[in-house]
Amino acid sequence: MNYRRLIRANLDISEISFGCMSLGLKHAENQALIQCAFDAGINYFDTADVYKNGFNEESVGRALKPIRQQVILATKVGNVPNEEGRNREWNPSKNYILKAAEKSLKRLGTDYIDIYQLHGGMIEDDWEETIEAFDILKGKGMIRHYGISSIRPNVIRRFATQTGIVSNMIQYSLLDRRPEEAALGVLSDEKVGVMVRGCLAGGLLAGKDLSDYLGYSIEDIDILLDKVNSFSIEKMSIAQAAVKWVLSNNSITTAVVGIRNMEQLKDTLGAVEVPELSVEAVRELSDLLKPNLYAKHR
């Protein structure tokens, strides 16, 4: 496993990390997956308070307990689940964040969170109040660092340039190139880590039945997949090539890959073993489709 520096936090993060959202409802199976990932060198695990209405945090915390001091645990806050466990109300207020952090710590079974992330955000939010809450939690030792999880360029610019965030989780893939135009530059300039989610484009780059995606037609995606397959000399799956393409960008800290079962984990870990994409392959894949752009929140 290779590691990349999360500069503002002075941490080394495995370049492939574990997105926990897709984990199931059986603790034993989740623990086996997480332990296997850790044994392979993954040290960054990402969850959120609303995943499965808190069960995900509980299960992740239980699995990480024997290795807690050896991993970097990230969770998120801001989306308020209703009685059915669905997160539809947005609340980035200080009071809510302070209370939610205590609940997350209890579910995770730990006394600190390595990176506490704002799970979204709008330009209209009282961002100073949000940062005040994070600073209070950091001062109490309840969190070590804080970040955001946002795809909105105007929100990203504000937090990257005016706050102490250490990271931003953003959606980025061969089928979602929007961050290149309006986000990756400022994050790199400000030394803010980039945690990439969605590098498999909702499964379209991992064998899922094709459908239109962010302005790309099924025909467009077929063309891209054919090109990936043409690099057969690399001896990697399409999913592995998609991860390798994301990691070829030096501004990326880690690819947070959602993992549900052992087969997915093994394929993801296989991306560590296969050769790097050549410079030519990266260029050809990047040039194949016209990059999409953010239409809102610029």
PDB file of C-alpha atoms in Angstrom, residues 65-280:
ATOM      1  CA  LYS A  65     -11.768  -1.115  18.468  1.00  0.00           C
ATOM      2  CA  PRO A  66      -8.812  -3.566  18.534  1.00  0.00           C
ATOM      3  CA  ILE A  67      -6.821  -1.355  16.134  1.00  0.00           C
ATOM      4  CA  ARG A  68      -8.178   2.082  17.035  1.00  0.00           C
ATOM      5  CA  GLN A  69      -4.795   3.707  17.670  1.00  0.00           C
ATOM      6  CA  GLN A  70      -3.476   2.499  14.320  1.00  0.00           C
ATOM      7  CA  VAL A  71      -6.177   3.906  12.045  1.00  0.00           C
ATOM      8  CA  ILE A  72      -7.619   7.237  10.993  1.00  0.00           C
ATOM      9  CA  LEU A  73     -11.355   7.349  11.640  1.00  0.00           C
ATOM     10  CA  ALA A  74     -13.527   9.919   9.888  1.00  0.00           C
ATOM     11  CA  THR A  75     -17.227  10.566  10.282  1.00  0.00           C
ATOM     12  CA  LYS A  76     -19.643  13.295   9.242  1.00  0.00           C
ATOM     13  CA  VAL A  77     -22.311  15.583  10.673  1.00  0.00           C
ATOM     14  CA  GLY A  78     -25.010  17.976   9.495  1.00  0.00           C
ATOM     15  CA  ASN A  79     -27.753  15.815   8.017  1.00  0.00           C
ATOM     16  CA  VAL A  80     -30.508  15.156  10.536  1.00  0.00           C
ATOM     17  CA  PRO A  81     -32.257  11.785  10.201  1.00  0.00           C
ATOM     18  CA  ASN A  82     -35.998  11.621  10.660  1.00  0.00           C
ATOM     19  CA  GLU A  83     -37.807   8.832  12.498  1.00  0.00           C
ATOM     20  CA  GLU A  84     -37.350   6.470   9.547  1.00  0.00           C
ATOM     21  CA  GLY A  85     -33.620   7.139   9.540  1.00  0.00           C
ATOM     22  CA  ARG A  86     -33.628   9.186   6.361  1.00  0.00           C
ATOM     23  CA  ASN A  87     -31.488  12.321   6.355  1.00  0.00           C
ATOM     24  CA  ARG A  88     -33.378  15.194   4.821  1.00  0.00           C
ATOM     25  CA  GLU A  89     -33.060  18.116   7.231  1.00  0.00           C
ATOM     26  CA  TRP A  90     -29.862  20.164   7.088  1.00  0.00           C
ATOM     27  CA  ASN A  91     -28.488  21.567  10.344  1.00  0.00           C
ATOM     28  CA  PRO A  92     -24.923  22.962  10.521  1.00  0.00           C
ATOM     29  CA  SER A  93     -25.572  24.908  13.743  1.00  0.00           C
ATOM     30  CA  LYS A  94     -23.149  24.918  16.647  1.00  0.00           C
ATOM     31  CA  ASN A  95     -25.602  23.408  19.114  1.00  0.00           C
ATOM     32  CA  TYR A  96     -26.526  20.567  16.801  1.00  0.00           C
ATOM     33  CA  ILE A  97     -22.919  19.729  15.909  1.00  0.00           C
ATOM     34  CA  LEU A  98     -21.823  19.674  19.554  1.00  0.00           C
ATOM     35  CA  LYS A  99     -24.625  17.282  20.509  1.00  0.00           C
ATOM     36  CA  ALA A 100     -24.199  15.129  17.405  1.00  0.00           C
ATOM     37  CA  ALA A 101     -20.482  14.703  18.086  1.00  0.00           C
ATOM     38  CA  GLU A 102     -21.183  13.257  21.518  1.00  0.00           C
ATOM     39  CA  LYS A 103     -23.624  10.770  20.001  1.00  0.00           C
ATOM     40  CA  SER A 104     -21.162   9.765  17.284  1.00  0.00           C
ATOM     41  CA  LEU A 105     -18.409   9.200  19.831  1.00  0.00           C
ATOM     42  CA  LYS A 106     -20.717   6.960  21.835  1.00  0.00           C
ATOM     43  CA  ARG A 107     -21.762   4.923  18.803  1.00  0.00           C
ATOM     44  CA  LEU A 108     -18.176   4.638  17.594  1.00  0.00           C
ATOM     45  CA  GLY A 109     -17.008   3.550  21.031  1.00  0.00           C
ATOM     46  CA  THR A 110     -14.071   5.936  21.003  1.00  0.00           C
ATOM     47  CA  ASP A 111     -13.102   9.099  22.841  1.00  0.00           C
ATOM     48  CA  TYR A 112     -11.915  10.979  19.754  1.00  0.00           C
ATOM     49  CA  ILE A 113     -12.639  11.297  16.049  1.00  0.00           C
ATOM     50  CA  ASP A 114      -9.631  11.836  13.804  1.00  0.00           C
ATOM     51  CA  ILE A 115     -11.431  13.871  11.132  1.00  0.00           C
ATOM     52  CA  TYR A 116     -14.936  15.261  11.729  1.00  0.00           C
ATOM     53  CA  GLN A 117     -16.504  16.412   8.470  1.00  0.00           C
ATOM     54  CA  LEU A 118     -19.375  18.723   7.673  1.00  0.00           C
ATOM     55  CA  HIS A 119     -21.614  16.494   5.556  1.00  0.00           C
ATOM     56  CA  GLY A 120     -22.533  18.967   2.842  1.00  0.00           C
ATOM     57  CA  GLY A 121     -23.013  22.691   3.130  1.00  0.00           C
ATOM     58  CA  MET A 122     -24.528  25.682   1.342  1.00  0.00           C
ATOM     59  CA  ILE A 123     -23.115  29.130   0.730  1.00  0.00           C
ATOM     60  CA  GLU A 124     -25.979  30.565   2.818  1.00  0.00           C
ATOM     61  CA  ASP A 125     -24.902  28.664   5.944  1.00  0.00           C
ATOM     62  CA  ASP A 126     -23.452  30.456   8.960  1.00  0.00           C
ATOM     63  CA  TRP A 127     -20.060  28.877   8.367  1.00  0.00           C
ATOM     64  CA  GLU A 128     -18.384  30.764  11.198  1.00  0.00           C
ATOM     65  CA  GLU A 129     -20.776  29.136  13.671  1.00  0.00           C
ATOM     66  CA  THR A 130     -19.957  25.730  12.206  1.00  0.00           C
ATOM     67  CA  ILE A 131     -16.217  26.319  12.566  1.00  0.00           C
ATOM     68  CA  GLU A 132     -16.752  27.575  16.108  1.00  0.00           C
ATOM     69  CA  ALA A 133     -18.359  24.231  16.950  1.00  0.00           C
ATOM     70  CA  PHE A 134     -15.490  22.309  15.382  1.00  0.00           C
ATOM     71  CA  ASP A 135     -12.936  24.399  17.264  1.00  0.00           C
ATOM     72  CA  ILE A 136     -14.749  23.749  20.556  1.00  0.00           C
ATOM     73  CA  LEU A 137     -14.717  20.007  19.884  1.00  0.00           C
ATOM     74  CA  LYS A 138     -11.057  20.142  18.931  1.00  0.00           C
ATOM     75  CA  GLY A 139     -10.222  22.094  22.068  1.00  0.00           C
ATOM     76  CA  LYS A 140     -11.903  19.419  24.182  1.00  0.00           C
ATOM     77  CA  GLY A 141      -9.985  16.648  22.422  1.00  0.00           C
ATOM     78  CA  MET A 142     -13.184  15.120  21.040  1.00  0.00           C
ATOM     79  CA  ILE A 143     -11.942  15.571  17.478  1.00  0.00           C
ATOM     80  CA  ARG A 144      -8.390  15.929  16.223  1.00  0.00           C
ATOM     81  CA  HIS A 145      -9.107  17.642  12.908  1.00  0.00           C
ATOM     82  CA  TYR A 146     -12.086  18.749  10.859  1.00  0.00           C
ATOM     83  CA  GLY A 147     -12.996  18.878   7.205  1.00  0.00           C
ATOM     84  CA  ILE A 148     -15.919  19.114   4.830  1.00  0.00           C
ATOM     85  CA  SER A 149     -17.628  16.856   2.325  1.00  0.00           C
ATOM     86  CA  SER A 150     -18.799  19.111  -0.480  1.00  0.00           C
ATOM     87  CA  ILE A 151     -19.066  19.224  -4.266  1.00  0.00           C
ATOM     88  CA  ARG A 152     -20.004  22.926  -4.359  1.00  0.00           C
ATOM     89  CA  PRO A 153     -17.144  25.125  -5.614  1.00  0.00           C
ATOM     90  CA  ASN A 154     -18.322  28.249  -3.774  1.00  0.00           C
ATOM     91  CA  VAL A 155     -18.487  26.350  -0.479  1.00  0.00           C
ATOM     92  CA  ILE A 156     -15.135  24.660  -1.102  1.00  0.00           C
ATOM     93  CA  ARG A 157     -13.379  27.969  -1.823  1.00  0.00           C
ATOM     94  CA  ARG A 158     -14.742  29.534   1.354  1.00  0.00           C
ATOM     95  CA  PHE A 159     -13.694  26.718   3.656  1.00  0.00           C
ATOM     96  CA  ALA A 160     -10.341  26.090   1.953  1.00  0.00           C
ATOM     97  CA  THR A 161      -9.232  29.713   2.119  1.00  0.00           C
ATOM     98  CA  GLN A 162     -10.850  30.960   5.331  1.00  0.00           C
ATOM     99  CA  THR A 163     -10.859  28.027   7.770  1.00  0.00           C
ATOM    100  CA  GLY A 164      -8.630  25.330   9.196  1.00  0.00           C
ATOM    101  CA  ILE A 165     -10.171  22.359   7.400  1.00  0.00           C
ATOM    102  CA  VAL A 166      -7.666  19.616   6.647  1.00  0.00           C
ATOM    103  CA  SER A 167      -9.663  17.844   3.940  1.00  0.00           C
ATOM    104  CA  ASN A 168     -12.567  17.913   1.536  1.00  0.00           C
ATOM    105  CA  MET A 169     -14.385  14.814   0.343  1.00  0.00           C
ATOM    106  CA  ILE A 170     -15.453  15.323  -3.246  1.00  0.00           C
ATOM    107  CA  GLN A 171     -16.979  13.275  -6.042  1.00  0.00           C
ATOM    108  CA  TYR A 172     -14.480  12.708  -8.867  1.00  0.00           C
ATOM    109  CA  SER A 173     -14.098  10.072 -11.566  1.00  0.00           C
ATOM    110  CA  LEU A 174     -13.580   9.495 -15.258  1.00  0.00           C
ATOM    111  CA  LEU A 175     -17.286  10.325 -15.584  1.00  0.00           C
ATOM    112  CA  ASP A 176     -17.280  13.288 -13.212  1.00  0.00           C
ATOM    113  CA  ARG A 177     -14.455  15.658 -14.087  1.00  0.00           C
ATOM    114  CA  ARG A 178     -16.142  18.749 -12.634  1.00  0.00           C
ATOM    115  CA  PRO A 179     -13.666  19.219  -9.753  1.00  0.00           C
ATOM    116  CA  GLU A 180     -10.807  19.780 -12.213  1.00  0.00           C
ATOM    117  CA  GLU A 181     -12.284  23.047 -13.387  1.00  0.00           C
ATOM    118  CA  ALA A 182     -13.451  24.604 -10.144  1.00  0.00           C
ATOM    119  CA  ALA A 183     -12.191  22.812  -7.036  1.00  0.00           C
ATOM    120  CA  LEU A 184      -8.953  20.837  -7.236  1.00  0.00           C
ATOM    121  CA  GLY A 185      -6.839  23.920  -7.917  1.00  0.00           C
ATOM    122  CA  VAL A 186      -7.803  25.831  -4.792  1.00  0.00           C
ATOM    123  CA  LEU A 187      -7.642  22.719  -2.630  1.00  0.00           C
ATOM    124  CA  SER A 188      -4.130  21.996  -3.860  1.00  0.00           C
ATOM    125  CA  ASP A 189      -3.014  25.615  -3.460  1.00  0.00           C
ATOM    126  CA  GLU A 190      -4.306  25.701   0.119  1.00  0.00           C
ATOM    127  CA  LYS A 191      -2.786  22.289   0.985  1.00  0.00           C
ATOM    128  CA  VAL A 192      -6.229  20.837   1.754  1.00  0.00           C
ATOM    129  CA  GLY A 193      -6.437  17.079   1.321  1.00  0.00           C
ATOM    130  CA  VAL A 194      -8.758  15.686  -1.346  1.00  0.00           C
ATOM    131  CA  MET A 195     -10.658  12.560  -0.347  1.00  0.00           C
ATOM    132  CA  VAL A 196     -12.322  11.244  -3.504  1.00  0.00           C
ATOM    133  CA  ARG A 197     -15.640   9.429  -3.365  1.00  0.00           C
ATOM    134  CA  GLY A 198     -17.521   8.088  -6.345  1.00  0.00           C
ATOM    135  CA  CYS A 199     -14.413   7.101  -8.286  1.00  0.00           C
ATOM    136  CA  LEU A 200     -16.419   4.211  -9.781  1.00  0.00           C
ATOM    137  CA  ALA A 201     -19.257   6.529 -10.852  1.00  0.00           C
ATOM    138  CA  GLY A 202     -21.976   4.749  -8.951  1.00  0.00           C
ATOM    139  CA  GLY A 203     -20.771   1.377 -10.208  1.00  0.00           C
ATOM    140  CA  LEU A 204     -20.822   2.275 -13.915  1.00  0.00           C
ATOM    141  CA  LEU A 205     -17.048   1.790 -13.951  1.00  0.00           C
ATOM    142  CA  ALA A 206     -17.339  -1.490 -12.073  1.00  0.00           C
ATOM    143  CA  GLY A 207     -19.726  -3.532 -14.213  1.00  0.00           C
ATOM    144  CA  LYS A 208     -23.103  -2.040 -13.322  1.00  0.00           C
ATOM    145  CA  ASP A 209     -25.714  -1.855 -16.101  1.00  0.00           C
ATOM    146  CA  LEU A 210     -25.127   1.333 -18.047  1.00  0.00           C
ATOM    147  CA  SER A 211     -27.319   4.412 -17.822  1.00  0.00           C
ATOM    148  CA  ASP A 212     -26.916   8.096 -18.597  1.00  0.00           C
ATOM    149  CA  TYR A 213     -24.690   9.851 -16.073  1.00  0.00           C
ATOM    150  CA  LEU A 214     -24.051  13.570 -15.514  1.00  0.00           C
ATOM    151  CA  GLY A 215     -24.591  14.501 -19.133  1.00  0.00           C
ATOM    152  CA  TYR A 216     -22.863  11.453 -20.594  1.00  0.00           C
ATOM    153  CA  SER A 217     -24.983   9.081 -22.660  1.00  0.00           C
ATOM    154  CA  ILE A 218     -24.809   5.302 -22.581  1.00  0.00           C
ATOM    155  CA  GLU A 219     -22.957   5.538 -25.891  1.00  0.00           C
ATOM    156  CA  ASP A 220     -20.383   7.897 -24.354  1.00  0.00           C
ATOM    157  CA  ILE A 221     -19.807   5.542 -21.445  1.00  0.00           C
ATOM    158  CA  ASP A 222     -19.478   2.582 -23.813  1.00  0.00           C
ATOM    159  CA  ILE A 223     -16.736   4.421 -25.691  1.00  0.00           C
ATOM    160  CA  LEU A 224     -14.900   5.085 -22.448  1.00  0.00           C
ATOM    161  CA  LEU A 225     -15.184   1.478 -21.272  1.00  0.00           C
ATOM    162  CA  ASP A 226     -13.892   0.214 -24.618  1.00  0.00           C
ATOM    163  CA  LYS A 227     -10.867   2.469 -24.272  1.00  0.00           C
ATOM    164  CA  VAL A 228     -10.174   1.225 -20.749  1.00  0.00           C
ATOM    165  CA  ASN A 229     -10.408  -2.349 -22.007  1.00  0.00           C
ATOM    166  CA  SER A 230      -7.926  -1.540 -24.761  1.00  0.00           C
ATOM    167  CA  PHE A 231      -5.215  -1.154 -22.132  1.00  0.00           C
ATOM    168  CA  SER A 232      -5.205  -4.916 -21.648  1.00  0.00           C
ATOM    169  CA  ILE A 233      -1.439  -4.926 -21.246  1.00  0.00           C
ATOM    170  CA  GLU A 234      -2.012  -3.311 -17.865  1.00  0.00           C
ATOM    171  CA  LYS A 235      -3.886  -6.466 -16.748  1.00  0.00           C
ATOM    172  CA  MET A 236      -6.347  -4.664 -14.545  1.00  0.00           C
ATOM    173  CA  SER A 237     -10.104  -4.578 -14.187  1.00  0.00           C
ATOM    174  CA  ILE A 238     -12.067  -1.543 -15.304  1.00  0.00           C
ATOM    175  CA  ALA A 239     -12.684  -0.652 -11.663  1.00  0.00           C
ATOM    176  CA  GLN A 240      -8.969  -0.851 -10.906  1.00  0.00           C
ATOM    177  CA  ALA A 241      -8.188   1.334 -13.913  1.00  0.00           C
ATOM    178  CA  ALA A 242     -10.772   3.869 -12.727  1.00  0.00           C
ATOM    179  CA  VAL A 243      -9.123   4.024  -9.306  1.00  0.00           C
ATOM    180  CA  LYS A 244      -5.661   4.270 -10.873  1.00  0.00           C
ATOM    181  CA  TRP A 245      -6.823   7.138 -13.081  1.00  0.00           C
ATOM    182  CA  VAL A 246      -8.086   9.084 -10.052  1.00  0.00           C
ATOM    183  CA  LEU A 247      -4.835   8.488  -8.181  1.00  0.00           C
ATOM    184  CA  SER A 248      -2.773   9.618 -11.172  1.00  0.00           C
ATOM    185  CA  ASN A 249      -3.778  13.159 -10.189  1.00  0.00           C
ATOM    186  CA  ASN A 250      -1.206  14.334  -7.658  1.00  0.00           C
ATOM    187  CA  SER A 251      -3.705  16.616  -5.912  1.00  0.00           C
ATOM    188  CA  ILE A 252      -5.673  13.575  -4.710  1.00  0.00           C
ATOM    189  CA  THR A 253      -4.935  12.290  -1.213  1.00  0.00           C
ATOM    190  CA  THR A 254      -6.979   9.093  -1.265  1.00  0.00           C
ATOM    191  CA  ALA A 255      -9.652   7.248  -3.215  1.00  0.00           C
ATOM    192  CA  VAL A 256     -12.432   6.368  -0.767  1.00  0.00           C
ATOM    193  CA  VAL A 257     -13.929   3.236  -2.287  1.00  0.00           C
ATOM    194  CA  GLY A 258     -17.277   1.972  -1.065  1.00  0.00           C
ATOM    195  CA  ILE A 259     -16.969  -1.692  -0.091  1.00  0.00           C
ATOM    196  CA  ARG A 260     -19.834  -4.076   0.625  1.00  0.00           C
ATOM    197  CA  ASN A 261     -18.318  -7.561   0.404  1.00  0.00           C
ATOM    198  CA  MET A 262     -15.047  -9.463   0.202  1.00  0.00           C
ATOM    199  CA  GLU A 263     -15.117  -9.679  -3.596  1.00  0.00           C
ATOM    200  CA  GLN A 264     -15.266  -5.893  -3.878  1.00  0.00           C
ATOM    201  CA  LEU A 265     -12.530  -5.513  -1.289  1.00  0.00           C
ATOM    202  CA  LYS A 266     -10.207  -7.909  -3.106  1.00  0.00           C
ATOM    203  CA  ASP A 267     -10.763  -6.149  -6.437  1.00  0.00           C
ATOM    204  CA  THR A 268     -10.120  -2.788  -4.789  1.00  0.00           C
ATOM    205  CA  LEU A 269      -6.950  -4.036  -3.118  1.00  0.00           C
ATOM    206  CA  GLY A 270      -5.886  -5.432  -6.483  1.00  0.00           C
ATOM    207  CA  ALA A 271      -5.494  -1.855  -7.672  1.00  0.00           C
ATOM    208  CA  VAL A 272      -2.464  -1.637  -5.391  1.00  0.00           C
ATOM    209  CA  GLU A 273      -0.769  -4.563  -7.116  1.00  0.00           C
ATOM    210  CA  VAL A 274      -1.347  -3.726 -10.779  1.00  0.00           C
ATOM    211  CA  PRO A 275       1.029  -1.370 -12.615  1.00  0.00           C
ATOM    212  CA  GLU A 276       0.410   2.358 -12.688  1.00  0.00           C
ATOM    213  CA  LEU A 277      -1.384   3.656 -15.749  1.00  0.00           C
ATOM    214  CA  SER A 278       1.133   5.004 -18.215  1.00  0.00           C
ATOM    215  CA  VAL A 279       1.233   8.736 -18.859  1.00  0.00           C
ATOM    216  CA  GLU A 280      -0.124   8.010 -22.327  1.00  0.00           C
TER     217      GLU A 280
END
